[in-house]
XYZ file of C-alpha atoms in Angstrom:
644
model
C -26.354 3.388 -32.198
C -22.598 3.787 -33.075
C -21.214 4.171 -36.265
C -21.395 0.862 -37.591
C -25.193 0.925 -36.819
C -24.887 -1.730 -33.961
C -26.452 -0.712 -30.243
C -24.467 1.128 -27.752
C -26.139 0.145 -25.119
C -23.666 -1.283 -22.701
C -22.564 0.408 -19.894
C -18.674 1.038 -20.567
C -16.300 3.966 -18.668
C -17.461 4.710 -15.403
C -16.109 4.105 -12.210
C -16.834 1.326 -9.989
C -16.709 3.130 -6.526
C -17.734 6.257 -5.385
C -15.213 9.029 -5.531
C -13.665 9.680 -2.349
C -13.882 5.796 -1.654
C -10.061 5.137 0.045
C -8.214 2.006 -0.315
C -4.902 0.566 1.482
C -2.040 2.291 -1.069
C -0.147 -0.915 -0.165
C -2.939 -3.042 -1.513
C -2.787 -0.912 -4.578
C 0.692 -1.438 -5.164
C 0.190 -5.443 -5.024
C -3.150 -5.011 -6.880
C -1.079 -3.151 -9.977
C 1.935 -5.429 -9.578
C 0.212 -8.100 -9.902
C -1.645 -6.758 -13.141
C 1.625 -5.916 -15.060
C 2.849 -9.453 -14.009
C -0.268 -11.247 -15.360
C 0.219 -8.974 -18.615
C 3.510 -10.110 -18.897
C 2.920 -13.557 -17.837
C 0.053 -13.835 -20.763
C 2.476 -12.071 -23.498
C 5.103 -14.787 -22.403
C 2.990 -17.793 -23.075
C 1.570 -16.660 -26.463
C 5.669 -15.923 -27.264
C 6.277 -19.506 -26.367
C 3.551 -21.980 -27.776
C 2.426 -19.593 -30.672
C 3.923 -20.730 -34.315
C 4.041 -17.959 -37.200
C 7.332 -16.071 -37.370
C 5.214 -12.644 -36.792
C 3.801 -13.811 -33.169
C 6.711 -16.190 -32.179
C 9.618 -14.318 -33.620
C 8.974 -10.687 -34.612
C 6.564 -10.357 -31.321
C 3.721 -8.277 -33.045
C 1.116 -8.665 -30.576
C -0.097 -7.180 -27.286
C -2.089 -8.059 -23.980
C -4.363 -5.844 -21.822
C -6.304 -6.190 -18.703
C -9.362 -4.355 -18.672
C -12.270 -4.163 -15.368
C -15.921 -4.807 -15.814
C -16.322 -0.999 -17.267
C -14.281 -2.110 -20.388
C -11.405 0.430 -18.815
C -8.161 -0.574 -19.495
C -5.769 -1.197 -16.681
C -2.439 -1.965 -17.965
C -0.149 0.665 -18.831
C 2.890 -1.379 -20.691
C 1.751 -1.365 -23.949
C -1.600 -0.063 -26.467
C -4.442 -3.089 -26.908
C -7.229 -3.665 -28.405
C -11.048 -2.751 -27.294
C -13.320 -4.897 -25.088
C -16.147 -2.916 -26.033
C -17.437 -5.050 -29.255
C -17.236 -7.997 -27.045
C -19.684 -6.633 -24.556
C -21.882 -5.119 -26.972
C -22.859 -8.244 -28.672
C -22.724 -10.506 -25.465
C -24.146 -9.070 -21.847
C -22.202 -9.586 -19.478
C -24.454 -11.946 -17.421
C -24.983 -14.447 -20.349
C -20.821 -15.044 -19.817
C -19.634 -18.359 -18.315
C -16.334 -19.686 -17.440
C -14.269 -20.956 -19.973
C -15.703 -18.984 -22.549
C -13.262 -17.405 -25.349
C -14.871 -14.302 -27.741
C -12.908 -13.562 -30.812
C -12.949 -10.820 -33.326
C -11.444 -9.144 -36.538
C -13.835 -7.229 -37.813
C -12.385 -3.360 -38.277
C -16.186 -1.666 -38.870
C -17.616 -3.963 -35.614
C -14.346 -3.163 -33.546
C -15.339 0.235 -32.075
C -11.896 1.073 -33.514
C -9.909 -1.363 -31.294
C -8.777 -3.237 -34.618
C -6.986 -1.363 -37.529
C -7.141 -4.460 -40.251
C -8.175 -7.730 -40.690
C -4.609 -9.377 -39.919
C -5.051 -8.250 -36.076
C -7.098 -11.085 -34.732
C -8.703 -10.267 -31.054
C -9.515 -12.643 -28.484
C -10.852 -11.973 -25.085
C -11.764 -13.777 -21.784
C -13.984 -12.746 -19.089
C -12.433 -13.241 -15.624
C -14.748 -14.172 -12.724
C -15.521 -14.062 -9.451
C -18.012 -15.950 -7.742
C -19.814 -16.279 -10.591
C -19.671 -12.582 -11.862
C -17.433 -11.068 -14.443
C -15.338 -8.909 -12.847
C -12.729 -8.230 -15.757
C -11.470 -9.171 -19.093
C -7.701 -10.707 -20.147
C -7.076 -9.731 -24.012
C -4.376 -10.719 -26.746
C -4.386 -9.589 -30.535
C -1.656 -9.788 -32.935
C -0.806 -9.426 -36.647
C -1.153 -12.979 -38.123
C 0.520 -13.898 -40.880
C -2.447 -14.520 -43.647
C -6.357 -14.316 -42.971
C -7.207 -14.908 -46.594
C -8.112 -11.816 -48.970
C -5.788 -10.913 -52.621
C -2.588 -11.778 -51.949
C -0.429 -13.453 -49.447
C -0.680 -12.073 -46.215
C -3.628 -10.099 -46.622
C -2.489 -7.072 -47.262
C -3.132 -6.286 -50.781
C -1.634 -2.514 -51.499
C -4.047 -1.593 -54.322
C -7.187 -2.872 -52.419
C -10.197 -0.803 -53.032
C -12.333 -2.844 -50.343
C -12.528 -4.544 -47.326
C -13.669 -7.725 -48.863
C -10.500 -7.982 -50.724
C -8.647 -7.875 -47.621
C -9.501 -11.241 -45.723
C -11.888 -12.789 -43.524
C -13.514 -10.777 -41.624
C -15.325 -12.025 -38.241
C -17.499 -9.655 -35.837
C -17.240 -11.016 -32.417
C -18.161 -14.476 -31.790
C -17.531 -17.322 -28.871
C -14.698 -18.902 -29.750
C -15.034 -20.891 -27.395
C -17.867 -22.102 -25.024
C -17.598 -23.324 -21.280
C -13.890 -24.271 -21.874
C -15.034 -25.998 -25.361
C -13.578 -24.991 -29.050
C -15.957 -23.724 -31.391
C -14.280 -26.647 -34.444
C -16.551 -24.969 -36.921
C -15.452 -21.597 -36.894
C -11.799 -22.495 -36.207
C -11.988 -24.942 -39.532
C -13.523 -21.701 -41.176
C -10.739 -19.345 -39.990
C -8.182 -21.896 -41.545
C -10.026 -22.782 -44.549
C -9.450 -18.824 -45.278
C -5.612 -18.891 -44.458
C -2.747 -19.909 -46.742
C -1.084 -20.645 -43.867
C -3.772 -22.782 -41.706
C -1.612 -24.719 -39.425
C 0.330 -21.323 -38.228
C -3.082 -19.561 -37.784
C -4.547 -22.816 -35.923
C -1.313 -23.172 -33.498
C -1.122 -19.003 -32.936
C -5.025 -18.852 -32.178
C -4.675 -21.619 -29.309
C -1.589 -20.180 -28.084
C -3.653 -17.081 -27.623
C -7.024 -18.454 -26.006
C -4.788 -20.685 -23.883
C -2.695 -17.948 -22.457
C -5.653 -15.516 -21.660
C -7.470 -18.436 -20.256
C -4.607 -18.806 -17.824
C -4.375 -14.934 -17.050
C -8.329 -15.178 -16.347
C -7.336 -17.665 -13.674
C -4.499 -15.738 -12.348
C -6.593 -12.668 -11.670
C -9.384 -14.402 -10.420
C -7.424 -15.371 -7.622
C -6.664 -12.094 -7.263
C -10.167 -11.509 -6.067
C -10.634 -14.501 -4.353
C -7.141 -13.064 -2.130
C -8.192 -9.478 -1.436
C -11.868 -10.094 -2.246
C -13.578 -7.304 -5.055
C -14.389 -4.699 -3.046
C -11.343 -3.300 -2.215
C -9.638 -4.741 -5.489
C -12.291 -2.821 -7.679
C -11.257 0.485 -5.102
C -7.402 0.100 -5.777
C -8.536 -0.197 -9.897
C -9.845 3.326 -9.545
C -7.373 4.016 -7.230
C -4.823 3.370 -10.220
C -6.414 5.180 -12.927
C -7.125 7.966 -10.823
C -3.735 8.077 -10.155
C -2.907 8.278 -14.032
C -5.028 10.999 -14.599
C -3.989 13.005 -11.524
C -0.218 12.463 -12.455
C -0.714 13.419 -16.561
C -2.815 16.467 -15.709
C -0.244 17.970 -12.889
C 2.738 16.840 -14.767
C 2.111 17.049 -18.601
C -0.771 19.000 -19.435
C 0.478 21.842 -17.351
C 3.512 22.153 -19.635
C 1.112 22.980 -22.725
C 0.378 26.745 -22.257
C -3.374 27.210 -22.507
C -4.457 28.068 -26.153
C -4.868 26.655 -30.008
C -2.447 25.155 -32.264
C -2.587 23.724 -35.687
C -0.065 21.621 -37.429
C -0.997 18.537 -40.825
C 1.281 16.209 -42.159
C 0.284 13.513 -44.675
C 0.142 10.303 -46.235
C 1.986 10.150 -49.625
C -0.002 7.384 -51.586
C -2.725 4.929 -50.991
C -1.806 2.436 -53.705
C -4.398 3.242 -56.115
C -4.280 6.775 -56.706
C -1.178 8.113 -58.005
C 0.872 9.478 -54.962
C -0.253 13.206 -53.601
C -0.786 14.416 -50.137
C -3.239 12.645 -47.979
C -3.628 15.034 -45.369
C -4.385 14.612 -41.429
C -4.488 17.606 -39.311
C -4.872 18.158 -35.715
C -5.858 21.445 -34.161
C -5.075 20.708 -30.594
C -6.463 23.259 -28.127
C -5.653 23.705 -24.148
C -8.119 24.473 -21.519
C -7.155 25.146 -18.093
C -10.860 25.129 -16.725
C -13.185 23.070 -18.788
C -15.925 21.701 -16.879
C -16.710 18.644 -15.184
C -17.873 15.850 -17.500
C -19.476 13.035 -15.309
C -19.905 10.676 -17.897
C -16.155 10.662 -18.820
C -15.226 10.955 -15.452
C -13.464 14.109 -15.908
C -13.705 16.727 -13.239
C -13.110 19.666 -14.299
C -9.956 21.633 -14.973
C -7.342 21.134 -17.667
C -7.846 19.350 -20.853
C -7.038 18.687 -24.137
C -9.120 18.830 -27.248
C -8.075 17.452 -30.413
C -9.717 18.305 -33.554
C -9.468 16.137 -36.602
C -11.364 18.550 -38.774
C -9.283 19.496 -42.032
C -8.492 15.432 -42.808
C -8.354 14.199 -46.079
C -11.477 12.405 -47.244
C -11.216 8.531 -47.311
C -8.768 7.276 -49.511
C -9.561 4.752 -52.692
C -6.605 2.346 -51.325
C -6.472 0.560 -47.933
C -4.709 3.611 -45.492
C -8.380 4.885 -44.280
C -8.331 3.915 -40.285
C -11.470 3.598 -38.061
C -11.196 5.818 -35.627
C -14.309 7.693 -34.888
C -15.658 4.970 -32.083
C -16.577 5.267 -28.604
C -15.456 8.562 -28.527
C -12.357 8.136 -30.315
C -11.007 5.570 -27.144
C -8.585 3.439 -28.795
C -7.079 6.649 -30.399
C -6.501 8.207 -27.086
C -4.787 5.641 -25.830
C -2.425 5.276 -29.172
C -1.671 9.203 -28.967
C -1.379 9.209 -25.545
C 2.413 7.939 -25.197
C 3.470 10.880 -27.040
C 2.593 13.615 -24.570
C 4.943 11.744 -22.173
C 8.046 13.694 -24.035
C 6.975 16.503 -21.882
C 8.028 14.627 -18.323
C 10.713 16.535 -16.715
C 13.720 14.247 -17.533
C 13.337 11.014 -19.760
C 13.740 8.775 -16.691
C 10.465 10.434 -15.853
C 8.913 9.886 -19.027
C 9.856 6.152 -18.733
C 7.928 5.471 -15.748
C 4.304 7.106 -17.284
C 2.212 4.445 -18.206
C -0.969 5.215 -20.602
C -4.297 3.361 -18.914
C -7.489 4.408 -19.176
C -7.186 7.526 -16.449
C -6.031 9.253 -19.669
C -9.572 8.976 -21.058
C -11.273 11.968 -19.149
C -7.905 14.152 -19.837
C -8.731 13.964 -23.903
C -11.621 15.011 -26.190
C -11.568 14.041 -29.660
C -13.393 16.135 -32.445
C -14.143 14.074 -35.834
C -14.903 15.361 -38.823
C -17.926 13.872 -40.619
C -17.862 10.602 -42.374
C -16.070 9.683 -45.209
C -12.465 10.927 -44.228
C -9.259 9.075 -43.410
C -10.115 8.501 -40.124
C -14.006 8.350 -40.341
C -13.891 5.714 -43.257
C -17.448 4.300 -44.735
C -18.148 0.645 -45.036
C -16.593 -1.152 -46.970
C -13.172 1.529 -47.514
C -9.855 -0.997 -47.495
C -7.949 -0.349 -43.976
C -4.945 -2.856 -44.164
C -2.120 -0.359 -44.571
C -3.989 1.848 -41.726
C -0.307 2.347 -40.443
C -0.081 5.404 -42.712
C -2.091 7.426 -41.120
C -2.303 6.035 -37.024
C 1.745 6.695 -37.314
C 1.222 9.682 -38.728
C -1.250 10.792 -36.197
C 1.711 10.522 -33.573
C 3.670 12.424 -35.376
C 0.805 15.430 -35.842
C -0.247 15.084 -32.705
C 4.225 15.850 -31.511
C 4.256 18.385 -34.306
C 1.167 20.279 -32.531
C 2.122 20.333 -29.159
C 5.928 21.314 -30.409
C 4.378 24.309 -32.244
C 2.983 24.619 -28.082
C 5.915 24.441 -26.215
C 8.586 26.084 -29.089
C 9.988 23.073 -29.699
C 10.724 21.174 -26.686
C 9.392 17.408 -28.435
C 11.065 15.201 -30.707
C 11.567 15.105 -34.237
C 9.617 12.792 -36.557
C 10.142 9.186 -36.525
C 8.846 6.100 -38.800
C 9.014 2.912 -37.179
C 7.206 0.442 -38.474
C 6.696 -1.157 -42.354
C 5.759 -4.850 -43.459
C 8.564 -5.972 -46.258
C 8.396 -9.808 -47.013
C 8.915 -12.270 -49.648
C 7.032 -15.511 -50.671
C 6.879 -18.148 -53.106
C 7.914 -21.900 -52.787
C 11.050 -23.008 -50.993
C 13.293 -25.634 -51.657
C 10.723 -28.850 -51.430
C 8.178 -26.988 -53.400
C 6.197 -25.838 -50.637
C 4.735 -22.461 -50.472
C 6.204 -19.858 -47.562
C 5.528 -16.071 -46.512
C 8.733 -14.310 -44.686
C 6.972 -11.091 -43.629
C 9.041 -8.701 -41.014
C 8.258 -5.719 -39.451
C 11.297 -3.801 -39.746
C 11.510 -0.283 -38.152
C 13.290 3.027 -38.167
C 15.471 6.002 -36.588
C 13.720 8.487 -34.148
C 13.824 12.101 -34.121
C 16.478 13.711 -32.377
C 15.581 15.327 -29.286
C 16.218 18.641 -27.894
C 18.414 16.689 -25.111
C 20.055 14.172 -27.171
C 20.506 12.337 -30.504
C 17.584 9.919 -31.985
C 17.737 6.258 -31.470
C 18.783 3.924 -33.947
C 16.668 1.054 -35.611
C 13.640 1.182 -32.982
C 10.323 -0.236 -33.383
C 7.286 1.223 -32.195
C 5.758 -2.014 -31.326
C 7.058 -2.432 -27.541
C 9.291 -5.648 -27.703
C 8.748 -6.094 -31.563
C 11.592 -7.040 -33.449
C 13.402 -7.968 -36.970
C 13.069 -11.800 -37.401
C 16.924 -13.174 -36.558
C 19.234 -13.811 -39.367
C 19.738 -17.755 -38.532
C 15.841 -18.482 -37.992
C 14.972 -17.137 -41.455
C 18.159 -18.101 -43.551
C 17.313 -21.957 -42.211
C 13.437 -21.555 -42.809
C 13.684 -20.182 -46.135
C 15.193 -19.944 -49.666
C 17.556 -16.553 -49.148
C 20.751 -15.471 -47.551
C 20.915 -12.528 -45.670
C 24.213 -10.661 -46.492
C 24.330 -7.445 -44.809
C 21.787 -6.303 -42.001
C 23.337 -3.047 -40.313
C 22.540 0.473 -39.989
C 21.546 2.885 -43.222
C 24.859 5.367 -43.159
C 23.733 9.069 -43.060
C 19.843 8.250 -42.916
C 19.288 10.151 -39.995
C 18.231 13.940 -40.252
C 20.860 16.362 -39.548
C 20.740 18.683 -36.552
C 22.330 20.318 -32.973
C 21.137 16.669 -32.066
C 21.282 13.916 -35.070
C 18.133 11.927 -35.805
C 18.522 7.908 -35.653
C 19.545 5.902 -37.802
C 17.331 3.371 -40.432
C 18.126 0.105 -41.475
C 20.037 -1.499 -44.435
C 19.054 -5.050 -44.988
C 20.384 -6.951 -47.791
C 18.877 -10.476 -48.963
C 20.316 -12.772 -51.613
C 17.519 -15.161 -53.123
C 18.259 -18.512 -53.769
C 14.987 -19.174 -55.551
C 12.974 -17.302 -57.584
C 10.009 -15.390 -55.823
C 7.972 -12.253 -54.842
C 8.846 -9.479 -52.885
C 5.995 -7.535 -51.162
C 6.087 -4.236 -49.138
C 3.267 -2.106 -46.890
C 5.457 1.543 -46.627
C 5.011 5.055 -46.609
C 7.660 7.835 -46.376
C 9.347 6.831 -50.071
C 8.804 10.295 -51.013
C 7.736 12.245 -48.348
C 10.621 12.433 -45.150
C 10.759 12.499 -41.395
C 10.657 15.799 -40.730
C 13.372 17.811 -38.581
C 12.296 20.284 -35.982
C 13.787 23.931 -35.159
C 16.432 23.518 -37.686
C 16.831 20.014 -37.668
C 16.906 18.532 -41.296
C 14.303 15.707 -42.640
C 15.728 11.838 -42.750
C 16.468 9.857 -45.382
C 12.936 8.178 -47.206
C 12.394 4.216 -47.422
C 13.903 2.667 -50.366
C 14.140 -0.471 -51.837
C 16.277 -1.460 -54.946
C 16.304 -5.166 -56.189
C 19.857 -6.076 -58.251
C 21.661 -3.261 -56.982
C 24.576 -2.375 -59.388
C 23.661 -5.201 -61.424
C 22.337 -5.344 -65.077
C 18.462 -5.192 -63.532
C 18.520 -2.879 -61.073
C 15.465 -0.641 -60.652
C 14.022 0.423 -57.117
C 10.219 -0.742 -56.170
C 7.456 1.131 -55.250
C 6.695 1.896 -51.434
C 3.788 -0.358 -51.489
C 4.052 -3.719 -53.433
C 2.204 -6.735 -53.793
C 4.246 -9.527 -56.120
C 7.383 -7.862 -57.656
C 9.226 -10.847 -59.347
C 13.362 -11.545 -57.915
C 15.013 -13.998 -59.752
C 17.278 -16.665 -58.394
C 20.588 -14.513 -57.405
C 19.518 -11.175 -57.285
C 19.529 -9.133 -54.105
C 17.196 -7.340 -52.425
C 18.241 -4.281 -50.518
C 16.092 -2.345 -47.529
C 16.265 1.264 -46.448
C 13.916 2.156 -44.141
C 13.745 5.370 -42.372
C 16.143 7.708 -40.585
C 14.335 10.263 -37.614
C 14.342 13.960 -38.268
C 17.417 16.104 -36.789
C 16.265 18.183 -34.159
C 18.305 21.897 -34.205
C 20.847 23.541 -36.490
C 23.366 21.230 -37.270
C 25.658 23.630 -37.718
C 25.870 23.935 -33.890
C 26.380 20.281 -33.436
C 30.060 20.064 -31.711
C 32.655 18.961 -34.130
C 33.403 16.158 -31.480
C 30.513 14.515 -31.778
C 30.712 14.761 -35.754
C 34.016 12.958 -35.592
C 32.300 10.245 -33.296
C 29.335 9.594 -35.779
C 32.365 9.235 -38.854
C 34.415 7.024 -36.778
C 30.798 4.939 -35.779
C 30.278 4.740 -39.480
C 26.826 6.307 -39.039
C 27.785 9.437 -41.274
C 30.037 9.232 -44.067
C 32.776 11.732 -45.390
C 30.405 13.846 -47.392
C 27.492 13.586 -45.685
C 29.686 15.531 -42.568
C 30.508 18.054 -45.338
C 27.270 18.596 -46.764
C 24.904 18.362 -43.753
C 27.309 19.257 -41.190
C 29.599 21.556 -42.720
C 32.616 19.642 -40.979
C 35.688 19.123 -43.151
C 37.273 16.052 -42.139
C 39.291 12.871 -44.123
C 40.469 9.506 -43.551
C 39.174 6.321 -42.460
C 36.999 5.274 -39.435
C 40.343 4.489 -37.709
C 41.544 7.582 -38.340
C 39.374 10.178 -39.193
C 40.888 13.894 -38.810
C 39.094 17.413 -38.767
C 40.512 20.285 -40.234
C 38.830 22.794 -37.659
C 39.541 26.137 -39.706
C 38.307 24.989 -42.895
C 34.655 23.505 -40.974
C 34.888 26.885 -39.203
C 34.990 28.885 -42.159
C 32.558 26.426 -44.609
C 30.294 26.397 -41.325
C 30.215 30.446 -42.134
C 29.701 30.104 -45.536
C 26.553 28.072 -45.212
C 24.908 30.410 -42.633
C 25.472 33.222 -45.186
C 23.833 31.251 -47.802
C 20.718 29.969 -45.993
C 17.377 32.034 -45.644
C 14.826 32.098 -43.307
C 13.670 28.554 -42.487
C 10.146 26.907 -41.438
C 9.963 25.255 -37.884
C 9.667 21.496 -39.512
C 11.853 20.705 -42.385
C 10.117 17.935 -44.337
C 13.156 16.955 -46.891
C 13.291 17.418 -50.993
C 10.034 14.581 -51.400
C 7.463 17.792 -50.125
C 8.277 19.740 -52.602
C 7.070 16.902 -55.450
C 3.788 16.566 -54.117
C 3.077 19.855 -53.126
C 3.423 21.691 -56.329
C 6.948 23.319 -55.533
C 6.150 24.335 -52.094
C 9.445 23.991 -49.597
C 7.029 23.962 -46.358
C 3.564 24.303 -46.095
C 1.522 27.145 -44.277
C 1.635 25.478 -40.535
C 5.441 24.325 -40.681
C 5.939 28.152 -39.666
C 5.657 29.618 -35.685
């Protein structure tokens, strides 16, 4: 039995030829082409025919090809798990033209994070045996639950979150399932979005069933199923030769935390990894691992499950779906970032990582029914304990802390009466690196993006008056951390503004002198006779007709002393407008005046205020975690780990 109680009988992981078994490397190059083409070609299709802004516009949702072991096969992006699917419905009871679906975050085996992230999968065939499985999921705009868009910040259970379905057949033989579909609907505030985004979906993995199918039918399954191992085994040869081996062997602690769950008032939610190296663990045969050098991550020390909806579901199948999340990050330790680039994260990562849970009832071992919806807080903040640890490993050499993704919206009824939701994923700066500056505004979604200025001024009541980059939001350091946003929207109608964020208090933190980033913020009538600034996570805060809304998110820790940073490049980011006058004075030390146009450094004065602030500065921790640690941790500049 798993966690959830349901059987775990399926057979899920292993390989589907016998090691040694050789393959055309040709063939393999087609056969993995042709995988991240289908991917693509799927991801496309949704894009086009789907109808909520979040799927059509912002792009929040994924694909993934997986073989008849569950295994994932693409490397382009994280997906969901094919695991739930198979556990409720064998394999040889599939036909063509069936379509499974899923929500349900305690039936998921941890593939789905909350209920907004609807799943569906397709078996592919060949000669009338499933051979593989074509998968979408993406963050819908409303699935029911409290409040518009089913997110409710001060949920205390999962039932107040939305509908919640454990896999079912969608559809069966090539036929819609009208009941459950008028169901799913029923639940929704915004039915006709949720109908037209759920047969985008089917449709499109439907078509990438048929696309891979003829894949087999070409090169025929023997020697298709070969090259699959052939490119996993691949992945885990290449990660163990050329990113493990920069981890010197040993063990290495390092928490960070979650600053508020909604409920409780905000303190430190922690989640700590203690990540330890072996050079010659032993061969593992049902993980496929075979011996050598591996990773084991230990989530022992979390926080226990929090009241409000940031507990994730993690602790299933062996942690898989976390792997593959975490995974991405150890690619900062490719030799150049052109490297990095080209390191996908498939399932031959798998047998490279064991994960250690603590028992349940934490954040990341959550009992039925804890509220997940704002799960964000702690699976982002798992990549950035997971960079801390292995920078504590390799003195440094990994970025600074990033924040890239938060839900901010509005709702209420637009100009004909009608209700709307304008929900956007908006992201962040990332760390500067010990190479080069952070990058500006990313998201951590691949291909994800802010909805565009004309789409939602035209589809709803507000004007958007400024959207640019948050001046001097990005941590200070030898190499600057990128920059946040500033959005600014005007409303034309009274309504609600609602926001899913973390890192209003607590900072991106800066690495080996690096300074922390500037926190999220958000202040409605700013300068005007009402102005106040909203909490972090908010449900219906009331905007009047007029006022304005403005949106700080994130800047990415600095990474090094900024002190060091060249004055050149200081006089670049003034005349770029991404630091301002005083910020190069106070974070920077530089001395400089004018405009962007004209900006001039007096060199001896930086020179000498440069000196003064290295006589006035003490020892300093490794991470820097900004003014907002101090609040919530009882004084404390830097807690026990932040030091090597």
């Amino acid at each position: 039995m798993n966690t959830a109680g349901l059987p775990t009988a399926y057979e899920h992981g292993k390989r589907l030829t016998e090691p040694g078994s050789t393959v055309d490397p040709i063939l393999v190059e087609i056969v993995q082409g042709t995988l991240a083409s289908v991917e693509m070609e799927v991801e496309t299709a949704i894009a086009r025919t789907s109808r909520s802004p979040m799927i059509r516009d912002a792009h929040d949702f994924r694909a993934g090809i997986h073989d008849r072991q569950l295994r994932k096969l693409t490397g382009r992006s994280y997906s969901a798990l094919v695991h739930p699917i198979v556990r409720d419905f064998p394999l040889e009871e599939m036909v063509e033209g069936d379509v499974f679906f899923h929500n349900d975050v305690y039936e998921s085996e941890g593939g789905i994070g909350h209920l907004p992230d609807l799943c569906v999968t397709v078996p592919v065939f060949h000669e009338g045996t499933v051979v593989a499985f074509v998968q979408a999921f993406g963050h819908h705009d409303d699935i029911g639950g409290a409040v518009p868009g089913s997110m409710p910040s001060n949920a205390t259970s999962v039932h107040e979150e939305g509908l919640s379905v454990p896999p079912i057949k969608l559809w069966d033989r090539g036929v819609p399932n009208k009941a459950a579909l008028r169901i799913m609907t029923r639940n929704s505030r915004m039915p006709d979005s949720l109908a037209a985004d759920l047969d985008a979906e089917c449709s499109a993995c439907l078509m990438g069933a048929r696309r891979l199918s003829d894949l087999f039918t070409r090169y025929g399954r023997d020697d298709i199923e070969t090259a699959f191992d052939a490119i996993l085994d691949s992945t885990t040869e290449t990660y163990r030769r050329e990113i493990l081996s920069k981890i010197p062997e040993g063990t290495y602690v390092w928490e960070d935390y979650a600053e508020h769950d909604g409920v409780d008032q905000p303190r430190l939610h922690t989640q700590r990894i203690t990540l330890t190296k072996v050079d010659d663990a032993p061969a593992d045969p049902e993980t496929n691992f075979l011996g050598g050098a591996r990773l084991i991550v230990d989530f022992t020390g979390t926080a226990p499950q929090a009241k409000g909806p940031i507990n994730h579901c993690g602790d299933y199948v062996g942690g898989n779906f976390l792997k593959k999340w975490l995974a991405p990050i150890l690619r900062n330790l490719a030799d150049t970032p052109e490297r990095m680039a080209e390191l996908d994260v498939n399932e031959g990562i798998v047998p490279l990582i064991e994960m250690r849970f603590p028992e349940k009832g934490t954040l990341l071992t959550p009992i039925y029914p804890a509220p997940t919806n704002a799960r964000t807080f702690v699976i982002l903040r798992l990549l950035g304990v997971l960079a801390g640890v292995v920078a504590k490993a390799v003195d440094g050499q990994m970025p600074a802390d990033q924040e890239t993704i938060r839900y901010t919206g509005v709702y209420g009824k637009d100009r004909d009466g009608n209700d709307y939701l304008m929900r956007e994923v908006l992201g962040g700066g990332s760390g500067g690196r010990y190479y080069a500056d952070g990058e500006d505004t990313i998201h951590v979604v691949p291909d994800s993006r802010n909805l565009p200025t004309e789409f939602t001024e035209s589809r709803f009541p507000f004007i958007v008056e400024r959207l640019g980059l948050a001046v001097d939001s990005g941590g200070a350091g030898r190499y600057r951390g990128g920059l946040g946003y500033e959005k600014q929207i005007r409303m034309l109608q009274d309504a609600h503004f609602m926001s899913i964020a973390d890192r209003s208090i607590l900072a991106c933190w800066g690495l080996k002198g690096g300074k922390a980033g500037m926190p999220f913020s958000v202040v409605i009538d700013p300068g005007g006779p009402q102005e106040r600034e909203v909490d972090a996570l908010a449900d219906s805060e009331p905007v009047r007709a007029g006022q304005l809304i403005r949106i700080r998110t994130t800047g990415g820790g600095g990474w090094g002393d900024p002190l060091e940073r060249p004055l050149d490049e200081v006089e670049r980011d003034l005349t770029w407008g991404k630091v301002s006058l005083e910020g190069a004075r106070t974070a920077y030390g530089v001395v400089a005046s004018g405009g962007k146009d004209d900006v001039s450094i007096d060199v001896a004065a930086s020179e000498a205020l440069r000196e003064q602030l290295r006589q006035e500065r003490g020892d300093e921790p490794f991470f820097d975690r900004g003014p907002g640690y101090a609040q919530l941790a009882q004084g404390a500049r830097a807690s026990e780990y932040d030091w090597m």
